[in-house]
mmCIF file of C-alpha atoms in Angstrom:
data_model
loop_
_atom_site.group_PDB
_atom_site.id
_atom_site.type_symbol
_atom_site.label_atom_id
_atom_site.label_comp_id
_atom_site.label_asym_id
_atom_site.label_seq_id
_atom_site.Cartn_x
_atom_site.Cartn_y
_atom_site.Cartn_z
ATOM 1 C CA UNK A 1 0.000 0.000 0.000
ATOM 2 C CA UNK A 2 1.253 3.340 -0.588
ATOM 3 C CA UNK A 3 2.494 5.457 2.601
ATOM 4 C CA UNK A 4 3.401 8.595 0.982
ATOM 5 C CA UNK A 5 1.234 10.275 -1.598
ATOM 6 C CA UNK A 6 1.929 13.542 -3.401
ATOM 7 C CA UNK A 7 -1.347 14.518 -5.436
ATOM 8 C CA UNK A 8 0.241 17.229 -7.720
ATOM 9 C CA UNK A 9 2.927 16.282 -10.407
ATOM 10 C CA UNK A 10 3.625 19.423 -11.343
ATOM 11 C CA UNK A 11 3.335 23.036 -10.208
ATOM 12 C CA UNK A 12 4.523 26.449 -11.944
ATOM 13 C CA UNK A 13 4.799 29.148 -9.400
ATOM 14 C CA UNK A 14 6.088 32.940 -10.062
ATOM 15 C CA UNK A 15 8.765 34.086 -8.636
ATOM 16 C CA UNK A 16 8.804 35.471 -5.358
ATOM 17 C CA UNK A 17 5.433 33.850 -4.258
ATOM 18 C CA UNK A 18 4.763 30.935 -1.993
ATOM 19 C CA UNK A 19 3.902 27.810 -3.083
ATOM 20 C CA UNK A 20 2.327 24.476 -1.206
ATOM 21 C CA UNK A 21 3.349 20.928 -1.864
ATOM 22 C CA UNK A 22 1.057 18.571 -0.854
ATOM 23 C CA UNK A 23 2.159 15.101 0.856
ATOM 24 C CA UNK A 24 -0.272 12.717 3.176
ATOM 25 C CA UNK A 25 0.960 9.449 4.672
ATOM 26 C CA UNK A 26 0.039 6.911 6.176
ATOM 27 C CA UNK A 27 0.855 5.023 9.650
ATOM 28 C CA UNK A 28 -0.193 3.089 12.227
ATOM 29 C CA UNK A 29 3.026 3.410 14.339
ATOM 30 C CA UNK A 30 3.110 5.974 16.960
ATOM 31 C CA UNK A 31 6.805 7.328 16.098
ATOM 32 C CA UNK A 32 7.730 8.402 13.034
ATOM 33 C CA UNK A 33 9.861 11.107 10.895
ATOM 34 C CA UNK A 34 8.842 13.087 7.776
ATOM 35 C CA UNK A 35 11.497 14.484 5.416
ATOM 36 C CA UNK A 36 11.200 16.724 2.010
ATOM 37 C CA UNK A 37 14.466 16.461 -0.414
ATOM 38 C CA UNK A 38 14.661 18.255 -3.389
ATOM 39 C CA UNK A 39 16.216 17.244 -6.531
ATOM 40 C CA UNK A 40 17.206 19.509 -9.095
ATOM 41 C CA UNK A 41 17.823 18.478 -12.711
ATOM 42 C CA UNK A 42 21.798 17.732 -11.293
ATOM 43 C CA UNK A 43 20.097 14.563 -9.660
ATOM 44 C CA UNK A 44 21.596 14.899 -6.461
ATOM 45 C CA UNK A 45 19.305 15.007 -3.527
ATOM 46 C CA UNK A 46 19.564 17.408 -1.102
ATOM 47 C CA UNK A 47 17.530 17.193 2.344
ATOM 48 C CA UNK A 48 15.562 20.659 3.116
ATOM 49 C CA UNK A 49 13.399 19.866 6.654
ATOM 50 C CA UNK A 50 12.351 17.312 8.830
ATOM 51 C CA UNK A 51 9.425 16.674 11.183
ATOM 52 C CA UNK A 52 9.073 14.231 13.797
ATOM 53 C CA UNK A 53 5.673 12.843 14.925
ATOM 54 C CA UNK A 54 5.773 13.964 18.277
ATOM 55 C CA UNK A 55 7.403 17.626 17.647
ATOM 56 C CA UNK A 56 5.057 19.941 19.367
ATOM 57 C CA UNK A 57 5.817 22.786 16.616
ATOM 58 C CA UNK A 58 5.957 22.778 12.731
ATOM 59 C CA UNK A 59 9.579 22.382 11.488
ATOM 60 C CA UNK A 60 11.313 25.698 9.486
ATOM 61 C CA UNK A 61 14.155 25.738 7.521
ATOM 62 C CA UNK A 62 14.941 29.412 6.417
ATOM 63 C CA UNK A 63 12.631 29.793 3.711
ATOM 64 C CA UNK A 64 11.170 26.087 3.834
ATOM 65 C CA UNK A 65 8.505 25.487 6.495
ATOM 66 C CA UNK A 66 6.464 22.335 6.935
ATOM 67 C CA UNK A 67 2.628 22.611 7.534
ATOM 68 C CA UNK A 68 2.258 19.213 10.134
ATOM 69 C CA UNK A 69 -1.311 18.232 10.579
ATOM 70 C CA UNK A 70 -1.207 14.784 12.171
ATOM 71 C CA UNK A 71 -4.687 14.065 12.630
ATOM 72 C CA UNK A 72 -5.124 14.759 8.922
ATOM 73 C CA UNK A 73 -2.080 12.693 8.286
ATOM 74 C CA UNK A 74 -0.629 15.571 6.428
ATOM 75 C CA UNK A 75 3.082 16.906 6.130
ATOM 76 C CA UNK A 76 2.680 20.253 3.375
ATOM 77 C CA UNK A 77 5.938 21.986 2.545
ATOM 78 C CA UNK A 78 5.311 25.173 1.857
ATOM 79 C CA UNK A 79 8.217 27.262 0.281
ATOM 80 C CA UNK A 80 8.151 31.090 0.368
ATOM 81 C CA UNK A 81 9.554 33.938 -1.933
ATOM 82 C CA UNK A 82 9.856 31.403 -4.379
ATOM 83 C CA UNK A 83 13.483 31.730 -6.526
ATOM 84 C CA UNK A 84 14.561 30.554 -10.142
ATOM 85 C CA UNK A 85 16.778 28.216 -8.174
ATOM 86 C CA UNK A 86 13.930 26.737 -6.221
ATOM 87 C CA UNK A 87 13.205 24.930 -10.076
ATOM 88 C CA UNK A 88 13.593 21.406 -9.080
ATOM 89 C CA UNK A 89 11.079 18.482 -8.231
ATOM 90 C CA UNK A 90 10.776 17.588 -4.267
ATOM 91 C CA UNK A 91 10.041 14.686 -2.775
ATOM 92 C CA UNK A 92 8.152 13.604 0.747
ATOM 93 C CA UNK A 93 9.713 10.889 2.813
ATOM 94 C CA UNK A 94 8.697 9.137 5.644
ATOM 95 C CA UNK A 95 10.624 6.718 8.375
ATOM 96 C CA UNK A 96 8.298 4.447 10.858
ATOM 97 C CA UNK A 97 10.526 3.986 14.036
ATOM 98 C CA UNK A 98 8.697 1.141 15.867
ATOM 99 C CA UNK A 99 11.080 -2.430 16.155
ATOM 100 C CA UNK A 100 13.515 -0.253 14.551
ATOM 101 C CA UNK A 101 13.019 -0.200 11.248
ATOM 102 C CA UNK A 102 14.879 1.847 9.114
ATOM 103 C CA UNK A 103 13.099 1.730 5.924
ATOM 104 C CA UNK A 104 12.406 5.244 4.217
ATOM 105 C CA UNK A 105 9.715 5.718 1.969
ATOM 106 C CA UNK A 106 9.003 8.031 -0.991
ATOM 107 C CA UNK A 107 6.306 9.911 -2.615
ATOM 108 C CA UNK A 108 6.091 9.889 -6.243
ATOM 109 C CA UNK A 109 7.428 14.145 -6.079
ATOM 110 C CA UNK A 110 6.034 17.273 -7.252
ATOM 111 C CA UNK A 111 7.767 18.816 -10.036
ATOM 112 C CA UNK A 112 8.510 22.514 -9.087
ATOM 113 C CA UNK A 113 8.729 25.127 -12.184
ATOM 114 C CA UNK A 114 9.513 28.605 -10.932
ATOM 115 C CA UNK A 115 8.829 31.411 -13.370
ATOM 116 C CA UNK A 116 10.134 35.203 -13.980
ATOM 117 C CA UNK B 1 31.628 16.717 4.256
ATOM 118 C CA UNK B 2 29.650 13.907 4.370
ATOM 119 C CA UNK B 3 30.246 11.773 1.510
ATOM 120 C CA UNK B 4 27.942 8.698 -0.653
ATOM 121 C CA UNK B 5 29.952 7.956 -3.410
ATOM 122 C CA UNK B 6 28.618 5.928 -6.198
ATOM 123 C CA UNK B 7 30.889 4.202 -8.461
ATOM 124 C CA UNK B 8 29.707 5.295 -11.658
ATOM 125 C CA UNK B 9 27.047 8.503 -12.902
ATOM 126 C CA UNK B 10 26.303 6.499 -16.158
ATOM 127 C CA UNK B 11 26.580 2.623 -17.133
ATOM 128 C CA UNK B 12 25.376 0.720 -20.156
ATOM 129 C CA UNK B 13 25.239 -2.918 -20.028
ATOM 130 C CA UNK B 14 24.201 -5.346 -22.320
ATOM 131 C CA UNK B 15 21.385 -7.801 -21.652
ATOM 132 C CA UNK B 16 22.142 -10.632 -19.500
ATOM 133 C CA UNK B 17 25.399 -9.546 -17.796
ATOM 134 C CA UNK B 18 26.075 -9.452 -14.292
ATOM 135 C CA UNK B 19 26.094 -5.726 -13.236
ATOM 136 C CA UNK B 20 27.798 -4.350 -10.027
ATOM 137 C CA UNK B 21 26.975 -0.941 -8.439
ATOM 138 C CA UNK B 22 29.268 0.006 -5.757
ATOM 139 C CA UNK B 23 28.414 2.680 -2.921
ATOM 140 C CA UNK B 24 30.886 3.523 0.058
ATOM 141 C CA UNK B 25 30.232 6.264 2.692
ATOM 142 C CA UNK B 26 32.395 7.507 5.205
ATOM 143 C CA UNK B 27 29.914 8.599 7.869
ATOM 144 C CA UNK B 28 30.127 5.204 9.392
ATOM 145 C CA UNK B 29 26.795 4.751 9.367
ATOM 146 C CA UNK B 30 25.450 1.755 10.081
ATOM 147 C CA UNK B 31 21.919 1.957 7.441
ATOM 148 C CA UNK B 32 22.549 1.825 4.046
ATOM 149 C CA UNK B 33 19.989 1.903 1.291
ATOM 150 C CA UNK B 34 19.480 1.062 -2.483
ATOM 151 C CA UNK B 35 16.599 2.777 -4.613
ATOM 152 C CA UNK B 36 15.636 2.889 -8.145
ATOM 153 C CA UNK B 37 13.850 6.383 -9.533
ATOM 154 C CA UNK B 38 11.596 6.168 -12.357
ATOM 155 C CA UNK B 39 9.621 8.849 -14.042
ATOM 156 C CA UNK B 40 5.995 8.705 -11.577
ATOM 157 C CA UNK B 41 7.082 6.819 -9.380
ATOM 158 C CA UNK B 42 9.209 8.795 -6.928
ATOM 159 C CA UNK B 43 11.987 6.213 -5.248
ATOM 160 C CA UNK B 44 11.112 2.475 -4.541
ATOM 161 C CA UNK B 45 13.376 0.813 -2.194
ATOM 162 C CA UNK B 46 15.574 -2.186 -3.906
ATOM 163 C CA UNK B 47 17.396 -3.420 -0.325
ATOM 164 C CA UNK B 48 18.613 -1.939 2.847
ATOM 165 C CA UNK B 49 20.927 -3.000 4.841
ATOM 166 C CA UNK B 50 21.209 -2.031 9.082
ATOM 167 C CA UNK B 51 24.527 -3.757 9.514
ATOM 168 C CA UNK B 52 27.353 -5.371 8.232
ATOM 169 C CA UNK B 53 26.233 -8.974 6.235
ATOM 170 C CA UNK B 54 22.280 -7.646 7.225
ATOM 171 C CA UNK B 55 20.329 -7.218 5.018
ATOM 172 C CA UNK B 56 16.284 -6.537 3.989
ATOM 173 C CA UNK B 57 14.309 -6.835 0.850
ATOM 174 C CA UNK B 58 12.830 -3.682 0.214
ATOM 175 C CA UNK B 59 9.175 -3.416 -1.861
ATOM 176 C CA UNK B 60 11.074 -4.373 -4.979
ATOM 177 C CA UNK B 61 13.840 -6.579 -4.740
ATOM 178 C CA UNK B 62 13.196 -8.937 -7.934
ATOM 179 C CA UNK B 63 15.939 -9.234 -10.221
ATOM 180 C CA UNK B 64 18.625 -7.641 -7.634
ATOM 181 C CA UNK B 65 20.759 -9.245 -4.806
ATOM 182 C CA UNK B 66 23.129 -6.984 -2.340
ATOM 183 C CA UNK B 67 25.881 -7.499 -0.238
ATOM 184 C CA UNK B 68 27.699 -5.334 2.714
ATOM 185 C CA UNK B 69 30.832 -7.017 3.745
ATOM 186 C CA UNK B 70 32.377 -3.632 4.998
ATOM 187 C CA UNK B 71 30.688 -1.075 7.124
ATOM 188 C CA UNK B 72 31.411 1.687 4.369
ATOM 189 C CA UNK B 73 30.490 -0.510 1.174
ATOM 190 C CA UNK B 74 27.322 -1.450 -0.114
ATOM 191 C CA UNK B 75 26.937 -3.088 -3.242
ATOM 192 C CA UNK B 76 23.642 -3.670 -5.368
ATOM 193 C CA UNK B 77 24.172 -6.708 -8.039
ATOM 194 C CA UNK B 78 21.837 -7.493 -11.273
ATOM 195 C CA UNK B 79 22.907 -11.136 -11.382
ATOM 196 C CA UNK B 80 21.423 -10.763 -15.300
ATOM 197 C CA UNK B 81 20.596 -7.923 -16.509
ATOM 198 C CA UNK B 82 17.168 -7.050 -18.229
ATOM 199 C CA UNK B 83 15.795 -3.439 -19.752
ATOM 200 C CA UNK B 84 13.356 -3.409 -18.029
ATOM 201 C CA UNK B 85 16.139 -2.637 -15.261
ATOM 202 C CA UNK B 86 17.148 0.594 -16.803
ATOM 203 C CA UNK B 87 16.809 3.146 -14.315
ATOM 204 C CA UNK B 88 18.100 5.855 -12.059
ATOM 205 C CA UNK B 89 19.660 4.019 -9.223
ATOM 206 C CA UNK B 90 20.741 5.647 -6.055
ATOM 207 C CA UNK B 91 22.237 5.050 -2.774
ATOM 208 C CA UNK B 92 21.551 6.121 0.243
ATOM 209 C CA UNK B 93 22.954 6.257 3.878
ATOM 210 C CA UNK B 94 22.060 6.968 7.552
ATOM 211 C CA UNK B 95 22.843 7.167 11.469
ATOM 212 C CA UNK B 96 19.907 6.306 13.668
ATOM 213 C CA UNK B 97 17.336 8.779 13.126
ATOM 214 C CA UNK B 98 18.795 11.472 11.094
ATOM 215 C CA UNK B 99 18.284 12.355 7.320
ATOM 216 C CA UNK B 100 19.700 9.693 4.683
ATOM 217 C CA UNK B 101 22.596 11.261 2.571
ATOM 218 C CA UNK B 102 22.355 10.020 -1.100
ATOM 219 C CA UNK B 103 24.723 9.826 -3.680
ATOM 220 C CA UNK B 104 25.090 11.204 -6.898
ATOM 221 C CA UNK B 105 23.207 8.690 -8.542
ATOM 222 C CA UNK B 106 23.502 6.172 -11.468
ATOM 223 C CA UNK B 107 22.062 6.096 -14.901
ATOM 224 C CA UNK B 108 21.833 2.447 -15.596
ATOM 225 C CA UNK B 109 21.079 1.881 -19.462
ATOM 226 C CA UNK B 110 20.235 -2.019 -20.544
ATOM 227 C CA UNK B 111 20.376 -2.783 -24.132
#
C-alpha cells in the first residue's frame, strides 16, 4: 500500500510567491519522521526539513517550512519567496521507528517550475 | 563533508550480464539503502541493509541481490541484466534517526 502520496505532479509558481506541496501518509506506528528532499535536474538530492511525529511545533528551515497536521495525516511543505533556483522536483519521505526499522519511503514528487 | 559515493554517474550494459553498483560512505553509518527512480514513481526501495552482512528486501527486490561485507560498502548486483532494469539508481545512507545522505546517482542503461 502506498504510505506517501503527493497529489500534484507538477506546479509552476512565479517568482517570489509561496507555493504548497502537498504530501499525506500513512501510519499506524506511533513514532515516526517526515522528510522533504529536493532534486534539481543535477540529480543529487539534497535534504531541506524534517518533522518528527511527536514535535510539538511545525519544522522551518529558512525559507522552507512544513505545515504538520497529524490528525489529517498531512506533512505540506510550503516554500516562500519562491526563486529561479527553487526549479527542481521535491520529494516527501517518511521513516516508521517502531522495532527499529529503518526503511524510508518516498512519494512519487512534485515537479517545481519557478517562473520570472 | 559527508560523503555517498557511487561508483559510476552512467553505465550501459548489455542484456544478460552481471552488473555491479558500488556505494561507500564515510559517515560510518550503520543503514545503508538502495533505490531505483523512475519517471511517476518517486523512489522504490531495492534493499537496505542495518549492519554489516544484514540485510532486507525492500518493496522491490526482484531481479537484484546486495551485499555489505564492509561497514562503508554497499553493493547492489543485477545477477542478469534485463531493460526493463534501466533506471536511475541511487544510494543512500544513515545514522539512527537522522536524514539519509544520497549519492550522486547512477544512470543504468540495458540494451
Amino acid at each position: 500500500a502506498q504510505k506517501i502520496t503527493q497529489t500534484q505532479p507538477g506546479m509552476f509558481v512565479q517568482e517570489k510567491e509561496a507555493v504548497t506541496l502537498d504530501c499525506t501518509y500513512d501510519t499506524s506506528d506511533p513514532s515516526y519522521g517526515l522528510f522533504w528532499y529536493k532534486q534539481p535536474s543535477s540529480g543529487e538530492m539534497i535534504f531541506l526539513i524534517y518533522q518528527g511525529s511527536y514535535d510539538q511545533q511545525n519544522a522551518t528551515e529558512g525559507r522552507y517550512s512544513l505545515n504538520f497536521q497529524k490528525a489529517r495525516k498531512s506533512a505540506n511543505l510550503v516554500i516562500s519567496a519562491s526563486q529561479l533556483g527553487d526549479s527542481a522536483m521535491y520529494f516527501c519521505a517518511m521513516r516508521e521507528f517502531r522495532f527499529n526499522d529503518y526503511k524510508l519511503s518516498f512519494g512519487a514528487g512534485t515537479t517545481v517550475t519557478v517562473r520570472a | 563533508d559527508v560523503k555517498v559515493t557511487q561508483s559510476s554517474r552512467y553505465l550501459v550494459k548489455r542484456t544478460g550480464e552481471k552488473v555491479f553498483l558500488e556505494c561507500v560512505q564515510d559517515m560510518d553509518h550503520e543503514n545503508m539503502f538502495w533505490y531505483r527512480q523512475d519517471p511517476g514513481l518517486g523512489l522504490r526501495l531495492i534493499y537496505f541493509s542495518y549492519d554489516v552482512k544484514m540485510k532486507e528486501k525492500g518493496d522491490i527486490p526482484e531481479g537484484y541481490s546486495v551485499s555489505r561485507e564492509k561497514k562503508e560498502r554497499f553493493s547492489l548486483i543485477l545477477e542478469s541484466a534485463s531493460t526493463n532494469q534501466t533506471s536511475m539508481y541511487l544510494c543512500a545512507s544513515t545514522g539512527g534517526r537522522t536524514e539519509a545522505f544520497f549519492g550522486q546517482g547512477t544512470r543504468l542503461t540495458v540494451v
